[in-house]
Tab-separated table of C-alpha atoms in Angstrom:
chain	number	residue	atom	x	y	z
A	1	MET	CA	-3.460	13.658	1.912
A	2	ALA	CA	-1.279	11.545	-0.323
A	3	LYS	CA	-2.342	11.184	-3.944
A	4	GLY	CA	-4.309	8.003	-4.506
A	5	THR	CA	-5.641	8.006	-0.930
A	6	ILE	CA	-9.060	6.349	-0.858
A	7	LEU	CA	-11.697	8.631	0.661
A	8	ARG	CA	-14.720	6.338	0.259
A	9	ALA	CA	-15.534	3.016	-1.359
A	10	ARG	CA	-18.786	1.306	-2.288
A	11	ARG	CA	-19.904	-1.861	-4.054
A	12	VAL	CA	-21.714	-1.354	-7.348
A	13	GLN	CA	-23.657	-3.541	-9.784
A	14	ILE	CA	-22.241	-3.543	-13.302
A	15	ALA	CA	-24.669	-3.893	-16.211
A	16	ALA	CA	-24.262	-4.082	-19.977
A	17	PHE	CA	-25.912	-1.002	-21.521
A	18	GLY	CA	-27.186	-0.191	-18.028
A	19	LEU	CA	-29.745	-2.988	-18.372
A	20	ILE	CA	-28.231	-6.483	-18.225
A	21	ARG	CA	-26.781	-7.236	-14.800
A	22	GLN	CA	-23.321	-8.804	-14.940
A	23	ARG	CA	-23.612	-11.311	-12.118
A	24	ASP	CA	-20.171	-12.836	-12.733
A	25	VAL	CA	-18.388	-9.557	-11.904
A	26	SER	CA	-17.396	-8.004	-8.571
A	27	ALA	CA	-17.076	-4.218	-8.723
A	28	TRP	CA	-16.433	-1.281	-6.423
A	29	GLN	CA	-16.118	2.441	-6.905
A	30	LEU	CA	-13.323	4.288	-5.127
A	31	LEU	CA	-13.351	8.027	-4.447
A	32	TYR	CA	-9.706	9.048	-4.175
A	33	VAL	CA	-7.366	12.039	-4.061
A	34	SER	CA	-5.883	13.253	-7.338
A	35	SER	CA	-4.890	16.528	-9.064
A	36	ASP	CA	-6.157	18.850	-11.775
A	37	LEU	CA	-3.883	20.079	-14.558
A	38	ARG	CA	-2.402	22.791	-12.316
A	39	GLY	CA	-1.598	20.334	-9.543
A	40	ASN	CA	-4.457	21.427	-7.290
A	41	PRO	CA	-5.909	18.554	-5.236
A	42	GLU	CA	-9.298	17.189	-6.199
A	43	ALA	CA	-11.304	14.028	-5.748
A	44	THR	CA	-12.250	11.676	-8.556
A	45	VAL	CA	-13.547	8.133	-9.025
A	46	THR	CA	-12.333	4.852	-10.424
A	47	THR	CA	-14.411	1.733	-10.929
A	48	VAL	CA	-12.404	-1.389	-10.070
A	49	LEU	CA	-13.517	-4.812	-11.246
A	50	THR	CA	-12.570	-8.472	-10.916
A	51	ALA	CA	-14.247	-11.730	-11.781
A	52	LYS	CA	-16.894	-12.676	-9.199
A	53	ASN	CA	-15.373	-13.850	-5.897
A	54	ALA	CA	-11.818	-13.686	-7.264
A	55	THR	CA	-9.247	-14.531	-4.594
A	56	PRO	CA	-7.156	-11.477	-3.582
A	57	ASP	CA	-3.787	-11.967	-5.260
A	58	PRO	CA	-0.865	-9.518	-5.767
A	59	ASN	CA	0.207	-11.568	-8.804
A	60	ARG	CA	-3.031	-10.700	-10.607
A	61	PRO	CA	-2.211	-8.122	-13.328
A	62	LEU	CA	-4.007	-4.774	-13.128
A	63	ILE	CA	-5.180	-3.078	-16.324
A	64	ALA	CA	-5.631	0.700	-16.131
A	65	PHE	CA	-8.424	0.908	-18.710
A	66	GLN	CA	-8.985	4.439	-20.017
A	67	CYS	CA	-12.428	4.645	-21.610
A	68	ALA	CA	-12.982	6.717	-24.738
A	69	ILE	CA	-15.288	9.097	-22.870
A	70	ASP	CA	-15.066	11.623	-25.742
A	71	ALA	CA	-17.743	13.819	-24.130
A	72	VAL	CA	-18.149	16.490	-21.473
A	73	ALA	CA	-21.399	15.200	-19.920
A	74	ASP	CA	-21.031	13.174	-16.740
A	75	GLN	CA	-23.642	10.669	-18.015
A	76	CYS	CA	-20.853	9.412	-20.284
A	77	PHE	CA	-18.339	8.850	-17.464
A	78	PRO	CA	-17.657	5.165	-16.771
A	79	SER	CA	-18.529	5.529	-13.088
A	80	TYR	CA	-22.111	6.172	-14.209
A	81	ALA	CA	-22.399	4.427	-17.582
A	82	LEU	CA	-21.125	1.043	-16.366
A	83	ARG	CA	-23.642	0.776	-13.527
A	84	HIS	CA	-27.008	-0.938	-13.540
A	85	GLY	CA	-29.749	1.585	-14.196
A	86	ALA	CA	-27.554	4.040	-16.106
A	87	ARG	CA	-29.419	5.992	-18.775
A	88	SER	CA	-26.617	6.949	-21.131
A	89	PHE	CA	-27.377	5.026	-24.315
A	90	GLY	CA	-24.654	5.557	-26.891
A	91	ALA	CA	-21.956	6.380	-24.329
A	92	ASN	CA	-18.689	4.664	-25.289
A	93	PRO	CA	-18.200	2.850	-21.929
A	94	HIS	CA	-21.290	0.765	-22.790
A	95	PHE	CA	-19.489	-0.731	-25.777
A	96	GLU	CA	-16.060	-0.853	-24.158
A	97	TYR	CA	-17.458	-2.921	-21.303
A	98	PHE	CA	-17.211	-6.013	-23.510
A	99	MET	CA	-13.452	-5.480	-23.816
A	100	ILE	CA	-13.277	-5.090	-20.035
A	101	ALA	CA	-15.222	-8.346	-19.673
A	102	CYS	CA	-12.605	-10.152	-21.778
A	103	LEU	CA	-9.878	-8.887	-19.451
A	104	LEU	CA	-11.817	-10.116	-16.419
A	105	GLN	CA	-12.215	-13.540	-18.027
A	106	ARG	CA	-8.418	-13.749	-18.223
A	107	GLY	CA	-8.320	-13.370	-14.451
A	108	TRP	CA	-7.075	-9.785	-14.452
A	109	ALA	CA	-8.219	-6.833	-12.362
A	110	VAL	CA	-9.315	-3.612	-14.084
A	111	SER	CA	-9.327	0.023	-12.941
A	112	VAL	CA	-11.515	2.384	-14.994
A	113	ALA	CA	-10.927	5.983	-13.902
A	114	ASP	CA	-13.112	8.985	-14.683
A	115	HIS	CA	-10.071	10.572	-16.313
A	116	GLU	CA	-11.875	13.779	-17.345
A	117	GLY	CA	-12.474	14.733	-13.715
A	118	LEU	CA	-15.462	16.424	-12.127
A	119	ASP	CA	-15.844	19.070	-14.845
A	120	GLY	CA	-15.537	16.819	-17.908
A	121	ARG	CA	-12.475	18.497	-19.409
A	122	PHE	CA	-12.109	16.556	-22.643
A	123	GLY	CA	-8.642	16.912	-24.195
A	124	ALA	CA	-7.075	18.756	-21.254
A	125	PRO	CA	-3.321	18.146	-20.786
A	126	ARG	CA	-1.678	16.271	-17.908
A	127	GLU	CA	-4.694	15.816	-15.630
A	128	PRO	CA	-6.022	12.648	-17.342
A	129	GLY	CA	-2.636	11.098	-16.579
A	130	TYR	CA	-2.793	12.238	-12.960
A	131	ARG	CA	-6.247	10.741	-12.476
A	132	GLY	CA	-5.355	7.469	-14.169
A	133	LEU	CA	-2.131	7.055	-12.186
A	134	ASP	CA	-3.800	7.922	-8.891
A	135	GLY	CA	-6.578	5.475	-9.770
A	136	VAL	CA	-3.904	2.793	-10.046
A	137	ARG	CA	-2.522	3.821	-6.649
A	138	ALA	CA	-6.007	3.549	-5.145
A	139	ALA	CA	-6.595	0.134	-6.738
A	140	LEU	CA	-3.257	-1.182	-5.459
A	141	ASP	CA	-4.173	-0.055	-1.926
A	142	PHE	CA	-7.740	-1.411	-1.983
A	143	ALA	CA	-7.677	-4.461	0.295
A	144	PRO	CA	-10.448	-6.523	-1.390
A	145	LEU	CA	-8.350	-6.724	-4.571
A	146	GLY	CA	-5.284	-7.962	-2.676
A	147	LEU	CA	-2.871	-6.116	-4.976
A	148	ASP	CA	0.351	-4.388	-3.910
A	149	ALA	CA	3.341	-2.466	-5.262
A	150	THR	CA	4.704	-5.598	-6.972
A	151	THR	CA	1.549	-6.035	-9.070
A	152	ARG	CA	2.133	-5.712	-12.810
A	153	VAL	CA	0.220	-2.759	-14.309
A	154	ALA	CA	-0.587	-2.106	-17.965
A	155	ILE	CA	-2.334	0.853	-19.616
A	156	TRP	CA	-5.137	0.433	-22.151
A	157	GLY	CA	-6.882	3.202	-24.058
A	158	TYR	CA	-8.403	4.082	-27.428
A	159	SER	CA	-9.399	7.474	-28.889
A	160	GLY	CA	-9.917	9.825	-25.904
A	161	GLY	CA	-8.885	6.928	-23.684
A	162	GLY	CA	-5.692	6.638	-25.727
A	163	MET	CA	-4.990	10.307	-25.027
A	164	ALA	CA	-5.479	9.687	-21.308
A	165	GLY	CA	-3.276	6.584	-21.446
A	166	ALA	CA	-0.544	8.525	-23.243
A	167	TRP	CA	-0.635	11.144	-20.497
A	168	MET	CA	-0.326	8.392	-17.896
A	169	ALA	CA	2.819	7.122	-19.586
A	170	GLU	CA	4.155	10.670	-20.036
A	171	MET	CA	3.601	11.699	-16.402
A	172	ALA	CA	4.532	8.406	-14.720
A	173	ALA	CA	8.191	9.240	-14.029
A	174	THR	CA	7.632	12.738	-12.613
A	175	TYR	CA	4.230	12.268	-10.967
A	176	ALA	CA	4.075	8.655	-9.874
A	177	GLY	CA	7.714	8.001	-8.941
A	178	LEU	CA	7.999	5.313	-11.603
A	179	VAL	CA	10.837	4.848	-14.046
A	180	ALA	CA	11.255	2.294	-16.820
A	181	THR	CA	14.976	1.479	-16.829
A	182	GLY	CA	15.022	-0.782	-19.871
A	183	ASP	CA	18.212	-2.846	-19.877
A	184	THR	CA	20.297	-0.185	-18.148
A	185	LEU	CA	19.242	-1.665	-14.814
A	186	ILE	CA	17.543	-5.056	-14.594
A	187	THR	CA	16.435	-7.312	-11.736
A	188	GLY	CA	16.895	-10.695	-13.387
A	189	HIS	CA	17.865	-12.421	-16.613
A	190	PRO	CA	17.474	-15.973	-18.000
A	191	VAL	CA	21.266	-16.523	-17.906
A	192	SER	CA	21.867	-14.764	-14.577
A	193	ARG	CA	21.928	-16.676	-11.294
A	194	MET	CA	21.214	-13.484	-9.355
A	195	SER	CA	17.933	-11.831	-8.561
A	196	GLY	CA	17.645	-8.186	-7.676
A	197	PRO	CA	19.182	-5.033	-9.168
A	198	GLN	CA	22.013	-5.770	-11.590
A	199	VAL	CA	23.385	-4.903	-15.025
A	200	LEU	CA	23.095	-7.074	-18.108
A	201	PRO	CA	25.350	-10.148	-18.309
A	202	ASP	CA	28.468	-9.522	-20.390
A	203	ASP	CA	27.266	-11.664	-23.294
A	204	PHE	CA	24.288	-9.334	-23.749
A	205	SER	CA	26.071	-6.008	-23.180
A	206	CYS	CA	28.335	-4.121	-25.578
A	207	SER	CA	30.253	-2.546	-22.694
A	208	ARG	CA	29.860	-3.227	-18.984
A	209	ASP	CA	31.846	-0.075	-18.152
A	210	GLU	CA	29.485	2.089	-20.196
A	211	ASN	CA	26.495	0.359	-18.645
A	212	LEU	CA	27.801	1.104	-15.141
A	213	ALA	CA	28.529	4.708	-16.095
A	214	THR	CA	24.962	5.102	-17.384
A	215	LEU	CA	23.627	4.165	-13.936
A	216	GLU	CA	24.682	7.647	-12.794
A	217	LEU	CA	21.859	9.082	-14.896
A	218	LEU	CA	19.352	7.091	-12.857
A	219	GLU	CA	20.849	7.652	-9.425
A	220	ASP	CA	19.347	11.071	-8.697
A	221	LEU	CA	15.861	10.438	-10.066
A	222	ASP	CA	12.970	10.798	-7.621
A	223	ALA	CA	11.547	7.322	-8.195
A	224	ASP	CA	10.637	4.415	-5.968
A	225	LEU	CA	9.209	1.937	-8.472
A	226	ILE	CA	11.419	0.486	-11.192
A	227	ILE	CA	10.129	-1.333	-14.259
A	228	PRO	CA	13.196	-3.071	-15.736
A	229	GLY	CA	13.748	-4.486	-19.204
A	230	HIS	CA	14.300	-7.934	-17.649
A	231	GLY	CA	13.122	-9.214	-14.273
A	232	GLU	CA	10.391	-8.276	-11.853
A	233	PRO	CA	9.424	-4.710	-10.824
A	234	TRP	CA	11.484	-3.401	-7.919
A	235	CYS	CA	10.106	-1.213	-5.129
A	236	GLY	CA	12.330	1.175	-3.212
A	237	PRO	CA	14.476	4.285	-3.808
A	238	ILE	CA	16.235	4.018	-7.144
A	239	ARG	CA	19.517	5.103	-5.517
A	240	LYS	CA	19.517	1.864	-3.496
A	241	ALA	CA	18.870	-0.143	-6.644
A	242	VAL	CA	21.802	1.536	-8.397
A	243	LEU	CA	24.109	0.810	-5.426
A	244	ALA	CA	22.997	-2.828	-5.423
A	245	ALA	CA	23.580	-3.132	-9.182
A	246	ARG	CA	27.110	-1.781	-8.769
A	247	ARG	CA	27.824	-4.237	-5.956
A	248	ASN	CA	26.488	-7.139	-8.022
A	249	ALA	CA	28.624	-6.157	-11.004
């Protein structure tokens, strides 16, 4: 099965410190396909949250929130610690929930993956990034959220969550088919009348010829989601985006 495929989903009740029900929050837990550090398939969980009864909307930003689990016991995983009835006093997700609540109040959606996996491998390389990225894939495909491939995604993490977030950024290009093109390839600009793949306008580029030549470095990448320096994200094979940028030049 494809990575990020949702195997099961269930509604859950979120509670501060496992005790105080958060009645203004809608939350689900998604069991989805991911990988361990050797690339072997495994299942893991993300908790996805929105404000109560939020209208499904692909324009709603998604925050991939990596909790500072900083433990090997599954009582400290967010999928347990964030739920009503959890007995994990002192677990970091209890305190980080209040940051998550602030994000929800802004109208954003949040995905909180169990980035240490089933065995609680704290500090392991690569696999926290795999689980976080596949959690994003699962959240984007989960119909009640109404998100899609055009949804803006940001990574948040502190301490052990910062390690997991760094691995997400490190593995995104090779594992998730995502590439940040900066200003080498953009999809819009305040002074451009075009929308879609293009190069920077001449007034903002030192050399259009060099810019076009640099597109060759992108052409053969295995990526189908482009995050440009200017403009909206672009979905589709990067080779097509490069061809379109050359035509528009």
